[in-house]
Coordinates of C-alpha atoms and ligand atoms in Angstrom, one line a residue:
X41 CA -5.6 64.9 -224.6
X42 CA -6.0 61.3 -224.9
X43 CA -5.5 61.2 -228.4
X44 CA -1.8 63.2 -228.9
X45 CA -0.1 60.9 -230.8
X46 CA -2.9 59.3 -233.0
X47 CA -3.7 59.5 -237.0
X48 CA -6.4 61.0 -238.6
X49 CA -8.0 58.2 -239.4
X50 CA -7.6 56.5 -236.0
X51 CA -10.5 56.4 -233.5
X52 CA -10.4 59.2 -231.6
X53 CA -12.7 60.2 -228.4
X54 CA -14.3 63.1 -230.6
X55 CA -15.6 60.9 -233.4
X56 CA -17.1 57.9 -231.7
X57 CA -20.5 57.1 -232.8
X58 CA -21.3 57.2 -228.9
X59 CA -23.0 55.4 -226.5
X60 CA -26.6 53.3 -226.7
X61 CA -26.9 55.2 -223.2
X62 CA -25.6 59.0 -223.1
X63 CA -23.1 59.1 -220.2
X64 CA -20.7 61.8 -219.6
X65 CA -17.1 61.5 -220.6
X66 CA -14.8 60.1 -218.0
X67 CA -12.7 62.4 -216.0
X68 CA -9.7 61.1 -216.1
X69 CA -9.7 58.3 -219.4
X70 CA -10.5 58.2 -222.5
X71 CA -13.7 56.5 -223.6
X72 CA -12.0 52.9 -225.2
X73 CA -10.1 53.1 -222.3
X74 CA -13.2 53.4 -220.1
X75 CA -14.6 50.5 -222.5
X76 CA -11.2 48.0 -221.4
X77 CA -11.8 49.0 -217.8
X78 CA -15.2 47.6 -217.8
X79 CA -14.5 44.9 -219.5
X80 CA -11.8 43.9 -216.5
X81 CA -14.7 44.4 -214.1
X82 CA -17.2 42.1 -215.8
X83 CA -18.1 38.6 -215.1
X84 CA -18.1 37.7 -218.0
X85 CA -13.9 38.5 -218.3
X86 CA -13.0 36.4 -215.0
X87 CA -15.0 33.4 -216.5
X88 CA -12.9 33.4 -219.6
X89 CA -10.1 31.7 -217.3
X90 CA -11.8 28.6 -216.6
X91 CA -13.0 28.1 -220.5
X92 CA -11.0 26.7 -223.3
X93 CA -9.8 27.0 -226.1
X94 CA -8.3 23.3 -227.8
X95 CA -7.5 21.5 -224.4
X96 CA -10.5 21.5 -221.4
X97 CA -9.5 23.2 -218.6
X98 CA -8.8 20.3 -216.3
X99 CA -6.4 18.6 -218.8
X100 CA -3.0 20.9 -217.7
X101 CA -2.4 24.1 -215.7
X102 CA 0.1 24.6 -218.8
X103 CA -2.2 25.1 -221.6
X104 CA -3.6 28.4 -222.8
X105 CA -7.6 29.3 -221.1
X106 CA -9.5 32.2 -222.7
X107 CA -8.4 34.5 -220.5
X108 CA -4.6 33.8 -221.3
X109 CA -5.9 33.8 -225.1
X110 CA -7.8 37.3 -224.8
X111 CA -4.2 38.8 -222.9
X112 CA -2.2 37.7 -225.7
X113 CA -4.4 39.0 -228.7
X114 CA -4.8 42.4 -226.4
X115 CA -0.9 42.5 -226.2
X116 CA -0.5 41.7 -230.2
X117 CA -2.8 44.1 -230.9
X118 CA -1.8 47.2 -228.9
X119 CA 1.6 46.7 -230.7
X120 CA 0.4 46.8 -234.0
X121 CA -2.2 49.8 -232.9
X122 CA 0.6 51.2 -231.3
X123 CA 3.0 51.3 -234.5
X124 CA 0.5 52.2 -236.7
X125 CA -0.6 55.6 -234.8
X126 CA -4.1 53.7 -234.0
X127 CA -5.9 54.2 -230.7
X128 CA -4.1 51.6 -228.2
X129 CA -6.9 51.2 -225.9
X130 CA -9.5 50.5 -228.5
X131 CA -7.6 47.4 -229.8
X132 CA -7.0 46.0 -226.4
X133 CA -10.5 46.2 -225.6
X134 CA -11.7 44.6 -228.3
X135 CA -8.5 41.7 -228.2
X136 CA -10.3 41.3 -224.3
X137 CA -13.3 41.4 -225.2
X138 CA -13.4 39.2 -228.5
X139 CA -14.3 36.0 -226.9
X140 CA -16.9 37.0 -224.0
X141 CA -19.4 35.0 -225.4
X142 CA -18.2 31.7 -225.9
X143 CA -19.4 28.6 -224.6
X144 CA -17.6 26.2 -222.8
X145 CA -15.7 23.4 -224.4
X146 CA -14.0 25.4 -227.3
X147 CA -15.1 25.0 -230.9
X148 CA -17.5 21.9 -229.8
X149 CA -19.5 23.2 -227.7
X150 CA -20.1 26.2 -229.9
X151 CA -20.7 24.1 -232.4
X152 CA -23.4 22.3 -230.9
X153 CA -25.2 25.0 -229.0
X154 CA -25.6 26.3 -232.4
X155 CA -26.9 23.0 -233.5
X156 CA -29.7 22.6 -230.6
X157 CA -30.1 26.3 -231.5
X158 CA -31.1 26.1 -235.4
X159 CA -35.3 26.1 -234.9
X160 CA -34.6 29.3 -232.6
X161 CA -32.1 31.6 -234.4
X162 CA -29.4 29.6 -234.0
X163 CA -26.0 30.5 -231.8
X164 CA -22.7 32.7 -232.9
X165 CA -20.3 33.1 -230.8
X166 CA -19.2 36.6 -231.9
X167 CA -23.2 37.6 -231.7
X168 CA -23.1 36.3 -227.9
X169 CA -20.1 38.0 -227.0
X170 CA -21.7 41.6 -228.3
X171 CA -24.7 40.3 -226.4
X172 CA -22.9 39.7 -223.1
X173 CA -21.8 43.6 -223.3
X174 CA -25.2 44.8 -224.5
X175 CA -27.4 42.9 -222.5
X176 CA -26.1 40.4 -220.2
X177 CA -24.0 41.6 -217.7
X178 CA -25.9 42.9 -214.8
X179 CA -23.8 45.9 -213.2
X180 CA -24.8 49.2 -213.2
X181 CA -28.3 51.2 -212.3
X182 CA -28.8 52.8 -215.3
X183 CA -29.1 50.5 -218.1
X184 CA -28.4 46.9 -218.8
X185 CA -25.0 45.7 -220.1
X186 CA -21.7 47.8 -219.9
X187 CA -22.9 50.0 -222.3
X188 CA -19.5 50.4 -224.2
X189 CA -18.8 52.7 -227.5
X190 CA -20.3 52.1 -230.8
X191 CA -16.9 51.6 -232.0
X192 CA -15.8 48.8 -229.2
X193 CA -19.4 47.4 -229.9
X194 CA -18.3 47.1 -233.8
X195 CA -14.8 45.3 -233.3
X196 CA -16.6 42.7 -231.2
X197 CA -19.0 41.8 -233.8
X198 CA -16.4 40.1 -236.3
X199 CA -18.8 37.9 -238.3
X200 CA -22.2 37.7 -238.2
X201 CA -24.8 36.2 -240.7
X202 CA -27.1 38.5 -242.9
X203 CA -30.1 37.7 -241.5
X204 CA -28.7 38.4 -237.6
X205 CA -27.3 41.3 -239.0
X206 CA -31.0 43.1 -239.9
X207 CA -32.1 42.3 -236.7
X208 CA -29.2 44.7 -234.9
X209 CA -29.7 48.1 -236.2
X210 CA -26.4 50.3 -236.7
X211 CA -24.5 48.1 -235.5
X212 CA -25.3 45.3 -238.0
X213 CA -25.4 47.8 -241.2
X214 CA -21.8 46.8 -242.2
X215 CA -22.6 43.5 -242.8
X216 CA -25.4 44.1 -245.0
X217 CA -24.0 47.6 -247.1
X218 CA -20.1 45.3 -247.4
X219 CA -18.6 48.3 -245.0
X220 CA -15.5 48.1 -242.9
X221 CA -14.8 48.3 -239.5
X222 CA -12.0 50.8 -237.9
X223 CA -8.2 50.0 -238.1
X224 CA -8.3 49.3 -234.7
X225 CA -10.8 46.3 -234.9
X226 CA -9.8 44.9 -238.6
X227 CA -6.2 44.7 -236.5
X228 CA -7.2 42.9 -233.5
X229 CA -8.9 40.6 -235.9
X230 CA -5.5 39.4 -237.6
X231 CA -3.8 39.6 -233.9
X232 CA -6.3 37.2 -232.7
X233 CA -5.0 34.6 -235.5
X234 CA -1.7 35.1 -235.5
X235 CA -1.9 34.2 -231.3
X236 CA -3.5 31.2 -231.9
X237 CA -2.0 29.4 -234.6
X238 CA 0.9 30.4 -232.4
X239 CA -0.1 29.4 -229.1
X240 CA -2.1 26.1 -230.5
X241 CA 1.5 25.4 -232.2
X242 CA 2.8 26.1 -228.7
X243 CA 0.3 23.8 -226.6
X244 CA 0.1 21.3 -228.9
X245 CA 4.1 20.5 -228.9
X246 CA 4.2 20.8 -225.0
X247 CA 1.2 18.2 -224.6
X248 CA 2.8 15.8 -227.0
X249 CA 0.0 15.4 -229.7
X250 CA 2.5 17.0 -231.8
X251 CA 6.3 16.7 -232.2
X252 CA 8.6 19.0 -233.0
X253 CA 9.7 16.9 -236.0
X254 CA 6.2 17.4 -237.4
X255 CA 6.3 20.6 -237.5
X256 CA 9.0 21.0 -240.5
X257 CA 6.3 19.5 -242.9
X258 CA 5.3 23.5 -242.9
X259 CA 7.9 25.0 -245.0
X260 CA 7.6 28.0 -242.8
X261 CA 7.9 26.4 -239.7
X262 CA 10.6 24.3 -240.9
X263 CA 13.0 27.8 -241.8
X264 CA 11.8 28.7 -238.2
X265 CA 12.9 25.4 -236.9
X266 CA 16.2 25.4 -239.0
X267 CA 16.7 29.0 -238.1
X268 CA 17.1 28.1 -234.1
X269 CA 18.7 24.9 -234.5
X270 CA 21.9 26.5 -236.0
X271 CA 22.1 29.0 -233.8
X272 CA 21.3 26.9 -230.4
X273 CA 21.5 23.1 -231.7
X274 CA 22.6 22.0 -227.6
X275 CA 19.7 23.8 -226.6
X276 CA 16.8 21.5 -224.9
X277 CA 14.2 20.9 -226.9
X278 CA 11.7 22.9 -224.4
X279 CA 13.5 26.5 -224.9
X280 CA 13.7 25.8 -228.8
X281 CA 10.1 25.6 -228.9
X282 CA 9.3 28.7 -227.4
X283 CA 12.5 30.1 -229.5
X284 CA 10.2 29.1 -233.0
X285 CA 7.3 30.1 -231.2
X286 CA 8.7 33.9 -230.6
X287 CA 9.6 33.9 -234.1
X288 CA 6.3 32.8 -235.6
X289 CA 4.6 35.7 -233.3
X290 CA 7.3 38.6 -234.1
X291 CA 7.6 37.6 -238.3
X292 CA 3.8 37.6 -238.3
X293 CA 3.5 40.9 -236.6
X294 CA 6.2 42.6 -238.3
X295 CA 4.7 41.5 -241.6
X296 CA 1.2 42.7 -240.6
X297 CA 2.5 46.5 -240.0
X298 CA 4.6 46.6 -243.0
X299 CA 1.7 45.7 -245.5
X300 CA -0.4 47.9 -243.7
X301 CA 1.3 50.6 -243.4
X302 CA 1.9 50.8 -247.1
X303 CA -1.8 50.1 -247.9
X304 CA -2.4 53.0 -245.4
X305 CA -0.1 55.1 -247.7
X306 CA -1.6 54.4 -250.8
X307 CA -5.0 54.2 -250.1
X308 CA -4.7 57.3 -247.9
X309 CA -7.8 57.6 -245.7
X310 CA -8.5 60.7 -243.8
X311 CA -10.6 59.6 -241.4
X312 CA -12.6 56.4 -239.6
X313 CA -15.4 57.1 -242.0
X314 CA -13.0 56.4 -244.8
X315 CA -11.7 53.7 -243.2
X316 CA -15.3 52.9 -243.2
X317 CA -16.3 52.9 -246.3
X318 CA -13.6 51.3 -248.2
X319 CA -14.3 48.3 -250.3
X320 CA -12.2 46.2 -248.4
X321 CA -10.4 45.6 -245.0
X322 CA -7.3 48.2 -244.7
X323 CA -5.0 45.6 -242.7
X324 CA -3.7 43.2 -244.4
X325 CA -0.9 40.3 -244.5
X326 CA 1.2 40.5 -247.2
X327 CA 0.5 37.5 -250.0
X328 CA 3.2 35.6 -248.8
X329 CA 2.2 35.7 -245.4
X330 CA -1.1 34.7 -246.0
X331 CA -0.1 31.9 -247.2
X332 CA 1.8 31.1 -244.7
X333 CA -0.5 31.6 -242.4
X334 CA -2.6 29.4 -243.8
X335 CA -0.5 26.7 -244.1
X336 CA 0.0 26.8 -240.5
X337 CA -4.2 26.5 -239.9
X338 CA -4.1 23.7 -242.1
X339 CA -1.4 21.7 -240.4
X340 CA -3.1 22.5 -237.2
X341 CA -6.4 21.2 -238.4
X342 CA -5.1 17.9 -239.6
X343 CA -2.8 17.1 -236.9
X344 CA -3.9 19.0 -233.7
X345 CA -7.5 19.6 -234.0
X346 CA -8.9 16.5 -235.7
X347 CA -6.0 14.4 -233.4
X348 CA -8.4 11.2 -231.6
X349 CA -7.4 12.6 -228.4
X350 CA -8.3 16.2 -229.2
X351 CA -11.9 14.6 -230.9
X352 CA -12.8 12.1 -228.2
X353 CA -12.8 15.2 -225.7
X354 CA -14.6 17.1 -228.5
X355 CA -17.3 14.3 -228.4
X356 CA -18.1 14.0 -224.4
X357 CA -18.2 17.9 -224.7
X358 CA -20.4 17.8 -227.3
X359 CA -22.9 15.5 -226.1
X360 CA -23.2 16.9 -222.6
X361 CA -24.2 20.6 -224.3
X362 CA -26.5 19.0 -225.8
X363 CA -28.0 16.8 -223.0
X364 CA -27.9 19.7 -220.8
X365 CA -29.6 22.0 -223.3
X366 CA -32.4 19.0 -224.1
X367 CA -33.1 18.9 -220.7
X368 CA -33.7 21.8 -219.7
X369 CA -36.0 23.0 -222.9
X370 CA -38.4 20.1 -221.0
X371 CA -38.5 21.3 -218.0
X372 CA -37.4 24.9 -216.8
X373 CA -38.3 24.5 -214.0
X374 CA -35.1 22.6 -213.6
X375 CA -33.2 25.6 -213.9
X376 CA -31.9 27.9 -211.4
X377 CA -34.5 30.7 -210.2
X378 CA -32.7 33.4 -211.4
X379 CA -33.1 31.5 -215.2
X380 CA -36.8 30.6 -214.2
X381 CA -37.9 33.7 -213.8
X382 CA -36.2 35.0 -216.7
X383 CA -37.9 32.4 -218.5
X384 CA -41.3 34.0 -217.4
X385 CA -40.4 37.6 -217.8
X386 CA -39.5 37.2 -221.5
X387 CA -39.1 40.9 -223.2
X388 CA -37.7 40.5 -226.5
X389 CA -38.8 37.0 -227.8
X390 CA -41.9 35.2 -226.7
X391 CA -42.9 31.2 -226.3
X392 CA -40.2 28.4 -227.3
X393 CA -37.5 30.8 -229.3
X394 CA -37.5 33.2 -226.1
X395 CA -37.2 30.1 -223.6
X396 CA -34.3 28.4 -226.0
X397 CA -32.7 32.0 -226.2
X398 CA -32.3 31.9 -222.0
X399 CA -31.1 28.5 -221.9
X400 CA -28.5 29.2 -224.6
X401 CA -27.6 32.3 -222.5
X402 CA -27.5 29.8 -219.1
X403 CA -25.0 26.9 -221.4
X404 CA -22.7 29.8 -222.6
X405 CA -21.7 31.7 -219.5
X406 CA -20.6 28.6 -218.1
X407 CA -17.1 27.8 -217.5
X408 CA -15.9 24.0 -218.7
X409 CA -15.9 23.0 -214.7
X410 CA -19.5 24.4 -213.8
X411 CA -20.8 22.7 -217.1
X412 CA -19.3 19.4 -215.6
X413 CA -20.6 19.6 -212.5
X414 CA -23.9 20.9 -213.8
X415 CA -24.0 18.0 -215.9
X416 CA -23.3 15.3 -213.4
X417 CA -26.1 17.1 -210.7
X418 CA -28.6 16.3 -213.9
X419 CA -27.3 12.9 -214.7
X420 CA -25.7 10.8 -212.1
X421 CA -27.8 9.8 -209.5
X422 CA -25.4 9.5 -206.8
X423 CA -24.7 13.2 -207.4
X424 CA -26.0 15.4 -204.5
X425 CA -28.1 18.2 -206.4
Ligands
MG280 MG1 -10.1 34.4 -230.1

């Protein structure tokens, strides 16, 4: 019943590759959407809202958190699942679920925990998030982890390196035999770019390290600028942002189901397996769009991301993560008990990769705040501990 209204090649309750745990179906839901409620329930989700993205979280109340990021891809998705005949629920799971395992302090401290990381197996973000579901949340009696479909499992896991890949099992095969994951996650994959190229576009004109002017170097954003200033020129400048800002969101997403619905018609899978096994991702932007699009990361990169302001944060994050991370590999005993004793009940790796492994886990459930204030107990002395 919960799949009416989807395609064949959609994924549906009665082809998931299951559970790493055999549970009964849920009375009332279907399994992805059993997979999003957990993911509301987890720790993991309500610590999204006090990690960023570009900004840290104490520079504005304004500026897009995780959490608001993970709604927005969620909501991009489950339209584009939604007009394609895809399964709704699975998209949104995997749009609030995407970023689970990220550390705090956006790019940089990724970045950097994957730096201390490289003698130990190193740190992906899209690795940690599947690892947060699989392992790391502590919930329920039976097993470890939420224990969410195969399929919800597979959208999280976007990239991940060869050689992490052959350590997963089924869940890492794609990587390695050049397979494709469902409809459902290759979407959610595209939603979560177009929402932040749109919303970094957004933030960055609203905290001023970009004007509105700048934006018409990008040929695109210029015929989205030109576009509302004929049609509103009295209107204040505020309103036309977020008037080229619902334009750059709605043109991407229109363009996204358009191409891919045509691809669906040609290509014409059958079902998820097809989807599957098909040389290459289904969804797709058309070439213009691509273009576009990249365009758009381009001008973010040069004028938003690498902006001094936007670096000198970048910077202080940076080398905290990595005091923090130094510090404790020389003394766990300088880490909460409930790390400590994780530290001595090691299962799955032993000695100094094992011990790097929980300290990564420690630095990457933190939100931007609790890093802070974790780093000033450590450092400043007039800190109480
Ligand atoms: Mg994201």
């Amino acid at each position: 019943m919960h799949n009416r209204h989807l395609a064949s090649y959609a994924a549906l309750d009665e082809t998931t590759r299951g559970r790493r745990h055999t549970e009964e179906s849920p009375a009332y839901r279907g399994e992805y959407q059993r997979d999003r409620d957990r993911i509301i329930h987890s720790t993991a989700f309500r610590r999204l809202e006090y990690k960023t993205q570009v900004f840290v979280n104490h520079e504005g109340d304004l500026f897009r958190t995780r959490l608001t990021h993970s709604i927005e891809v969620a909501q991009i998705s489950r339209t584009i699942s939604r007009s394609l005949n895809l399964n709704e629920d699975l998209s949104e799971t995997i749009g609030l679920a995407h970023d689970l395992g990220h550390t705090p302090f956006g790019h940089a401290g990724q970045d950097v925990l994957n730096e201390c990381m490289q003698e130990y197996g190193g740190f992906e973000h899209n690795l940690q998030s599947l690892r947060v579901v699989d392992e790391l949340e502590e919930k329920y009696a039976q097993f470890p982890g939420l224990n969410l479909t195969f399929e919800s499992r597979e959208g999280i896991l976007k990239h991940c390196s060869n050689k992490n890949a052959k350590l997963l099992g089924d869940i890492g095969e794609r990587f390695i035999n050049k397979h494709q994951p469902s409809l459902e996650a290759q979407l959610t994959n595209l939603a979560d770019e177009i929402a932040y190229n749109s919303h970094d576009v957004d933030d960055g004109l609203r905290s001023g390290l970009i004007s509105l002017q700048q934006l018409r170097e990008v040929e695109f954003l210029d015929t989205l600028y030109e576009d509302v200033e004929k049609k509103y020129p009295e209107l204040p400048d505020r309103r036309k942002i977020y008037e080229i800002v619902r334009r750059l969101i709605s043109i991407q997403v229109i363009d996204l189901i358009e191409t891919s619905k045509a691809r669906i018609d040609t290509i014409k899978p059958e079902t998820i397996e097809d989807v599957r096994q098909h040389s290459e991702a289904i969804i797709s932007y058309s070439k213009t769009m691509r273009e576009q699009n990249l365009a758009i990361k381009r001008f973010l990169r040069e004028n938003l991301y690498m902006h001094y302001r936007v670096r000198r944060m970048s910077a202080k994050s940076s080398r905290m993560i990595k005091e923090l991370f130094n510090t404790f590999m020389e003394d766990t005993l300088l880490l909460p008990p409930e790390y400590q004793s994780r530290v001595k009940q090691q299962k799955t790796e032993s000695g100094e990769p094992g011990k790097a492994r929980i300290i990564a886990d420690y630095i990457a459930g933190m939100t931007d705040r609790y890093a802070l204030a974790e780093h000033s107990k450590l450092f400043d002395p007039k800190q109480l501990t």
